[in-house]
Amino acid sequence: MNPAGRASAPSAAPLRERIAARPVAAFLVIAIGLTWAALILSIALLGNALPGILAELLILMGTAVLVTAATDGKPGVRALFRQTVRWRAGTGWYVAAVLALPVLTVLVAAATGTFRQPADGWAPVAGAYLLNTLVIGALLGNIWEELAWTGVVQRRLMERHGMAAGSLLTAVPFALIHVPLAFADKGFTGTPWSEAAVAWGVLLVFAPLFRLLVGIAYLGTGQSLLIVALLHASFNASEQSKLPVFDGAWQQIAAATLLLVVLVLLRKFRALAAETDHGAAVA
């Protein structure tokens, strides 16, 4: 019982209200904190990053549901998951999401003299690429990763700041959450700081580029997380270790840059065409 004449202390705001007030900040604090803990423990104690990566997917999806439920309730959660099966996006988007990056990567390698013919022919390479992209990548991993990053974080930031700024802002925590993976191969004691610095440098270049690709694809397909997941999986499957037809690690990023330029130009062309049609209709 409070002493007479003394106002009772205000009760702490419920966790749900705090999350709803700052959904992006809440997501980043929870998801990055738990993911770092999972990755660090996985690498340090098990000598293998895979358990931490699997935990990351569960953490991202769980945090995405938590934040969406707090801000938009059950209808918002249902709407978020519906984006994962939004498949009506046009044939061109499927071609761009699945085939553009490996084709451009091979073309960049051929143009720069770093291409090499696959020892066993193209069939095993194509089969492995499709498996890594469609099943191991998109279906089992990337669609749930992008449920969180695109469906929760980037969507909100793009709505507030526009496509380009929202995408670039998303790139910062997207890169940050992957920082421990620089030690995935050799562990914390076996990885020289110079190698970690190179890995982080590549991450800083890749993250803004990739989030811009995602932003254009997400808006261009009417918020299809399916297309975004395919694009993410295709990028991962186009690296040299999974697409072993070139020497080096930069061709994949060069290919993504070319794809981004093409998509930006197409986006501007469509915007100009829409303005012209609108002007003609008004006249």
GROMACS .gro file of C-alpha atoms in nm:
model
  283
    1MET     CA    1   0.000   0.000   0.000
    2ASN     CA    2   0.140   0.340  -0.099
    3PRO     CA    3   0.181   0.610   0.165
    4ALA     CA    4  -0.091   0.872   0.159
    5GLY     CA    5  -0.041   1.159  -0.082
    6ARG     CA    6   0.210   0.960  -0.293
    7ALA     CA    7   0.125   0.873  -0.651
    8SER     CA    8   0.171   0.511  -0.748
    9ALA     CA    9   0.464   0.439  -0.977
   10PRO     CA   10   0.362   0.387  -1.337
   11SER     CA   11   0.371   0.022  -1.440
   12ALA     CA   12   0.624  -0.081  -1.699
   13ALA     CA   13   0.487  -0.092  -2.050
   14PRO     CA   14   0.418  -0.448  -2.165
   15LEU     CA   15   0.681  -0.602  -2.388
   16ARG     CA   16   0.436  -0.618  -2.677
   17GLU     CA   17   0.378  -0.242  -2.666
   18ARG     CA   18   0.751  -0.174  -2.659
   19ILE     CA   19   0.806  -0.395  -2.962
   20ALA     CA   20   0.513  -0.238  -3.146
   21ALA     CA   21   0.653   0.110  -3.080
   22ARG     CA   22   0.990   0.027  -3.241
   23PRO     CA   23   0.949  -0.294  -3.443
   24VAL     CA   24   1.267  -0.267  -3.652
   25ALA     CA   25   1.487  -0.182  -3.354
   26ALA     CA   26   1.330  -0.463  -3.150
   27PHE     CA   27   1.387  -0.711  -3.432
   28LEU     CA   28   1.753  -0.613  -3.472
   29VAL     CA   29   1.835  -0.629  -3.100
   30ILE     CA   30   1.674  -0.969  -3.053
   31ALA     CA   31   1.777  -1.133  -3.381
   32ILE     CA   32   2.136  -1.009  -3.399
   33GLY     CA   33   2.203  -1.072  -3.029
   34LEU     CA   34   2.074  -1.430  -3.035
   35THR     CA   35   2.231  -1.509  -3.373
   36TRP     CA   36   2.573  -1.385  -3.266
   37ALA     CA   37   2.550  -1.600  -2.953
   38ALA     CA   38   2.448  -1.906  -3.159
   39LEU     CA   39   2.722  -1.859  -3.419
   40ILE     CA   40   2.998  -1.783  -3.170
   41LEU     CA   41   2.911  -2.085  -2.955
   42SER     CA   42   2.878  -2.308  -3.261
   43ILE     CA   43   3.218  -2.208  -3.400
   44ALA     CA   44   3.400  -2.199  -3.065
   45LEU     CA   45   3.259  -2.515  -2.906
   46LEU     CA   46   3.178  -2.736  -3.204
   47GLY     CA   47   3.426  -2.609  -3.461
   48ASN     CA   48   3.140  -2.597  -3.712
   49ALA     CA   49   2.925  -2.298  -3.807
   50LEU     CA   50   2.639  -2.506  -3.950
   51PRO     CA   51   2.449  -2.555  -3.621
   52GLY     CA   52   2.473  -2.180  -3.563
   53ILE     CA   53   2.345  -2.108  -3.915
   54LEU     CA   54   2.049  -2.340  -3.863
   55ALA     CA   55   1.981  -2.170  -3.531
   56GLU     CA   56   1.999  -1.834  -3.711
   57LEU     CA   57   1.714  -1.935  -3.944
   58LEU     CA   58   1.495  -2.030  -3.648
   59ILE     CA   59   1.588  -1.710  -3.463
   60LEU     CA   60   1.511  -1.491  -3.765
   61MET     CA   61   1.178  -1.657  -3.833
   62GLY     CA   62   1.076  -1.657  -3.468
   63THR     CA   63   1.169  -1.292  -3.423
   64ALA     CA   64   0.987  -1.198  -3.744
   65VAL     CA   65   0.670  -1.363  -3.614
   66LEU     CA   66   0.711  -1.203  -3.270
   67VAL     CA   67   0.754  -0.852  -3.410
   68THR     CA   68   0.477  -0.887  -3.667
   69ALA     CA   69   0.233  -1.027  -3.411
   70ALA     CA   70   0.311  -0.740  -3.174
   71THR     CA   71   0.259  -0.474  -3.442
   72ASP     CA   72  -0.008  -0.619  -3.672
   73GLY     CA   73  -0.160  -0.910  -3.481
   74LYS     CA   74  -0.252  -1.247  -3.628
   75PRO     CA   75  -0.375  -1.097  -3.959
   76GLY     CA   76  -0.031  -0.943  -4.007
   77VAL     CA   77   0.142  -1.276  -3.943
   78ARG     CA   78  -0.084  -1.448  -4.196
   79ALA     CA   79  -0.018  -1.174  -4.451
   80LEU     CA   80   0.357  -1.208  -4.396
   81PHE     CA   81   0.355  -1.583  -4.461
   82ARG     CA   82   0.131  -1.540  -4.767
   83GLN     CA   83   0.416  -1.350  -4.930
   84THR     CA   84   0.624  -1.669  -4.927
   85VAL     CA   85   0.382  -1.835  -5.170
   86ARG     CA   86   0.311  -1.528  -5.385
   87TRP     CA   87   0.412  -1.687  -5.714
   88ARG     CA   88   0.229  -1.470  -5.971
   89ALA     CA   89   0.526  -1.256  -6.066
   90GLY     CA   90   0.574  -1.301  -6.441
   91THR     CA   91   0.811  -1.531  -6.625
   92GLY     CA   92   1.077  -1.261  -6.655
   93TRP     CA   93   1.120  -1.239  -6.280
   94TYR     CA   94   1.171  -1.615  -6.249
   95VAL     CA   95   1.432  -1.605  -6.525
   96ALA     CA   96   1.607  -1.312  -6.354
   97ALA     CA   97   1.592  -1.474  -6.010
   98VAL     CA   98   1.710  -1.822  -6.108
   99LEU     CA   99   1.925  -1.785  -6.420
  100ALA     CA  100   2.057  -1.429  -6.448
  101LEU     CA  101   2.333  -1.449  -6.186
  102PRO     CA  102   2.495  -1.779  -6.292
  103VAL     CA  103   2.481  -1.681  -6.660
  104LEU     CA  104   2.628  -1.336  -6.594
  105THR     CA  105   2.893  -1.485  -6.364
  106VAL     CA  106   3.006  -1.725  -6.637
  107LEU     CA  107   3.004  -1.445  -6.895
  108VAL     CA  108   3.215  -1.221  -6.669
  109ALA     CA  109   3.459  -1.509  -6.616
  110ALA     CA  110   3.478  -1.574  -6.991
  111ALA     CA  111   3.535  -1.205  -7.067
  112THR     CA  112   3.815  -1.176  -6.811
  113GLY     CA  113   3.995  -1.500  -6.896
  114THR     CA  114   3.913  -1.670  -6.565
  115PHE     CA  115   3.664  -1.923  -6.706
  116ARG     CA  116   3.745  -2.294  -6.717
  117GLN     CA  117   3.545  -2.575  -6.871
  118PRO     CA  118   3.383  -2.813  -6.620
  119ALA     CA  119   3.581  -3.137  -6.608
  120ASP     CA  120   3.272  -3.362  -6.622
  121GLY     CA  121   3.059  -3.149  -6.854
  122TRP     CA  122   2.780  -2.904  -6.785
  123ALA     CA  123   2.511  -3.149  -6.673
  124PRO     CA  124   2.654  -3.211  -6.321
  125VAL     CA  125   2.724  -2.839  -6.278
  126ALA     CA  126   2.371  -2.741  -6.382
  127GLY     CA  127   2.215  -3.012  -6.164
  128ALA     CA  128   2.413  -2.909  -5.858
  129TYR     CA  129   2.331  -2.544  -5.920
  130LEU     CA  130   1.956  -2.611  -5.944
  131LEU     CA  131   1.966  -2.828  -5.630
  132ASN     CA  132   2.154  -2.561  -5.436
  133THR     CA  133   1.923  -2.287  -5.562
  134LEU     CA  134   1.576  -2.439  -5.559
  135VAL     CA  135   1.591  -2.688  -5.272
  136ILE     CA  136   1.886  -2.638  -5.035
  137GLY     CA  137   1.886  -2.262  -5.081
  138ALA     CA  138   1.541  -2.117  -5.142
  139LEU     CA  139   1.311  -2.385  -4.999
  140LEU     CA  140   1.506  -2.485  -4.689
  141GLY     CA  141   1.682  -2.164  -4.598
  142ASN     CA  142   1.659  -1.837  -4.785
  143ILE     CA  143   1.281  -1.804  -4.794
  144TRP     CA  144   1.273  -1.806  -4.413
  145GLU     CA  145   1.573  -1.575  -4.391
  146GLU     CA  146   1.407  -1.325  -4.625
  147LEU     CA  147   1.075  -1.362  -4.444
  148ALA     CA  148   1.255  -1.172  -4.170
  149TRP     CA  149   1.496  -0.941  -4.353
  150THR     CA  150   1.270  -0.840  -4.641
  151GLY     CA  151   0.923  -0.906  -4.502
  152VAL     CA  152   0.984  -0.731  -4.170
  153VAL     CA  153   1.291  -0.507  -4.174
  154GLN     CA  154   1.342  -0.391  -4.532
  155ARG     CA  155   0.970  -0.353  -4.607
  156ARG     CA  156   0.925  -0.118  -4.312
  157LEU     CA  157   1.239   0.082  -4.389
  158MET     CA  158   1.144   0.116  -4.758
  159GLU     CA  159   0.795   0.233  -4.663
  160ARG     CA  160   0.950   0.499  -4.439
  161HIS     CA  161   1.254   0.608  -4.642
  162GLY     CA  162   1.196   0.492  -5.000
  163MET     CA  163   1.331   0.194  -5.190
  164ALA     CA  164   1.697   0.295  -5.222
  165ALA     CA  165   1.749   0.438  -4.873
  166GLY     CA  166   1.548   0.162  -4.707
  167SER     CA  167   1.751  -0.104  -4.888
  168LEU     CA  168   2.083   0.055  -4.792
  169LEU     CA  169   1.976   0.093  -4.431
  170THR     CA  170   1.884  -0.277  -4.423
  171ALA     CA  171   2.230  -0.363  -4.555
  172VAL     CA  172   2.394  -0.244  -4.231
  173PRO     CA  173   2.237  -0.495  -3.988
  174PHE     CA  174   2.227  -0.759  -4.265
  175ALA     CA  175   2.607  -0.735  -4.285
  176LEU     CA  176   2.646  -0.710  -3.909
  177ILE     CA  177   2.464  -1.035  -3.836
  178HIS     CA  178   2.705  -1.223  -4.067
  179VAL     CA  179   3.026  -1.089  -3.906
  180PRO     CA  180   3.105  -1.406  -3.702
  181LEU     CA  181   3.100  -1.616  -4.020
  182ALA     CA  182   3.444  -1.476  -4.109
  183PHE     CA  183   3.575  -1.732  -3.857
  184ALA     CA  184   3.361  -2.022  -3.981
  185ASP     CA  185   3.632  -2.216  -4.168
  186LYS     CA  186   3.932  -2.194  -3.932
  187GLY     CA  187   3.779  -2.093  -3.602
  188PHE     CA  188   3.854  -1.791  -3.385
  189THR     CA  189   4.212  -1.888  -3.309
  190GLY     CA  190   4.307  -2.014  -3.655
  191THR     CA  191   4.174  -1.724  -3.861
  192PRO     CA  192   4.425  -1.440  -3.916
  193TRP     CA  193   4.279  -1.094  -3.868
  194SER     CA  194   4.384  -1.011  -4.224
  195GLU     CA  195   4.158  -1.289  -4.360
  196ALA     CA  196   3.872  -1.178  -4.138
  197ALA     CA  197   3.918  -0.820  -4.260
  198VAL     CA  198   3.901  -0.934  -4.624
  199ALA     CA  199   3.584  -1.132  -4.551
  200TRP     CA  200   3.427  -0.830  -4.382
  201GLY     CA  201   3.531  -0.608  -4.673
  202VAL     CA  202   3.358  -0.838  -4.920
  203LEU     CA  203   3.053  -0.841  -4.693
  204LEU     CA  204   3.042  -0.459  -4.686
  205VAL     CA  205   3.050  -0.450  -5.068
  206PHE     CA  206   2.800  -0.731  -5.112
  207ALA     CA  207   2.537  -0.628  -4.856
  208PRO     CA  208   2.428  -0.291  -5.007
  209LEU     CA  209   2.438  -0.433  -5.358
  210PHE     CA  210   2.229  -0.734  -5.265
  211ARG     CA  211   1.972  -0.544  -5.059
  212LEU     CA  212   1.917  -0.306  -5.354
  213LEU     CA  213   1.856  -0.609  -5.579
  214VAL     CA  214   1.612  -0.743  -5.322
  215GLY     CA  215   1.430  -0.411  -5.290
  216ILE     CA  216   1.372  -0.385  -5.664
  217ALA     CA  217   1.263  -0.748  -5.692
  218TYR     CA  218   1.033  -0.728  -5.389
  219LEU     CA  219   0.851  -0.418  -5.508
  220GLY     CA  220   0.855  -0.522  -5.873
  221THR     CA  221   0.684  -0.854  -5.797
  222GLY     CA  222   0.416  -0.717  -5.566
  223GLN     CA  223   0.600  -0.827  -5.249
  224SER     CA  224   0.686  -1.183  -5.350
  225LEU     CA  225   0.921  -1.332  -5.092
  226LEU     CA  226   0.937  -1.640  -5.314
  227ILE     CA  227   1.117  -1.447  -5.589
  228VAL     CA  228   1.342  -1.277  -5.333
  229ALA     CA  229   1.436  -1.616  -5.185
  230LEU     CA  230   1.516  -1.757  -5.529
  231LEU     CA  231   1.735  -1.454  -5.601
  232HIS     CA  232   1.917  -1.495  -5.270
  233ALA     CA  233   1.968  -1.868  -5.326
  234SER     CA  234   2.088  -1.806  -5.682
  235PHE     CA  235   2.351  -1.560  -5.560
  236ASN     CA  236   2.477  -1.809  -5.301
  237ALA     CA  237   2.485  -2.091  -5.558
  238SER     CA  238   2.682  -1.879  -5.806
  239GLU     CA  239   2.994  -1.859  -5.590
  240GLN     CA  240   3.307  -2.036  -5.709
  241SER     CA  241   3.285  -2.325  -5.462
  242LYS     CA  242   2.936  -2.419  -5.588
  243LEU     CA  243   2.973  -2.310  -5.952
  244PRO     CA  244   3.327  -2.442  -6.018
  245VAL     CA  245   3.381  -2.306  -6.368
  246PHE     CA  246   3.595  -2.001  -6.291
  247ASP     CA  247   3.890  -1.898  -6.077
  248GLY     CA  248   3.843  -1.615  -5.830
  249ALA     CA  249   3.581  -1.474  -5.595
  250TRP     CA  250   3.490  -1.139  -5.751
  251GLN     CA  251   3.306  -1.251  -6.067
  252GLN     CA  252   2.990  -1.326  -5.872
  253ILE     CA  253   2.977  -0.972  -5.730
  254ALA     CA  254   3.048  -0.826  -6.074
  255ALA     CA  255   2.756  -1.028  -6.212
  256ALA     CA  256   2.527  -0.902  -5.935
  257THR     CA  257   2.633  -0.545  -6.015
  258LEU     CA  258   2.544  -0.594  -6.383
  259LEU     CA  259   2.205  -0.741  -6.288
  260LEU     CA  260   2.139  -0.446  -6.057
  261VAL     CA  261   2.218  -0.198  -6.338
  262VAL     CA  262   1.979  -0.379  -6.572
  263LEU     CA  263   1.699  -0.386  -6.314
  264VAL     CA  264   1.748  -0.019  -6.226
  265LEU     CA  265   1.727   0.078  -6.594
  266LEU     CA  266   1.414  -0.134  -6.645
  267ARG     CA  267   1.258   0.022  -6.335
  268LYS     CA  268   1.327   0.373  -6.464
  269PHE     CA  269   1.200   0.283  -6.812
  270ARG     CA  270   0.873   0.149  -6.670
  271ALA     CA  271   0.832   0.460  -6.453
  272LEU     CA  272   0.883   0.687  -6.755
  273ALA     CA  273   0.640   0.477  -6.960
  274ALA     CA  274   0.380   0.502  -6.685
  275GLU     CA  275   0.423   0.880  -6.667
  276THR     CA  276   0.387   0.906  -7.045
  277ASP     CA  277   0.072   0.696  -7.043
  278HIS     CA  278  -0.070   0.903  -6.759
  279GLY     CA  279   0.011   1.228  -6.941
  280ALA     CA  280  -0.152   1.101  -7.258
  281ALA     CA  281  -0.463   0.998  -7.066
  282VAL     CA  282  -0.489   1.341  -6.900
  283ALA     CA  283  -0.443   1.518  -7.234
   0.00000   0.00000   0.00000
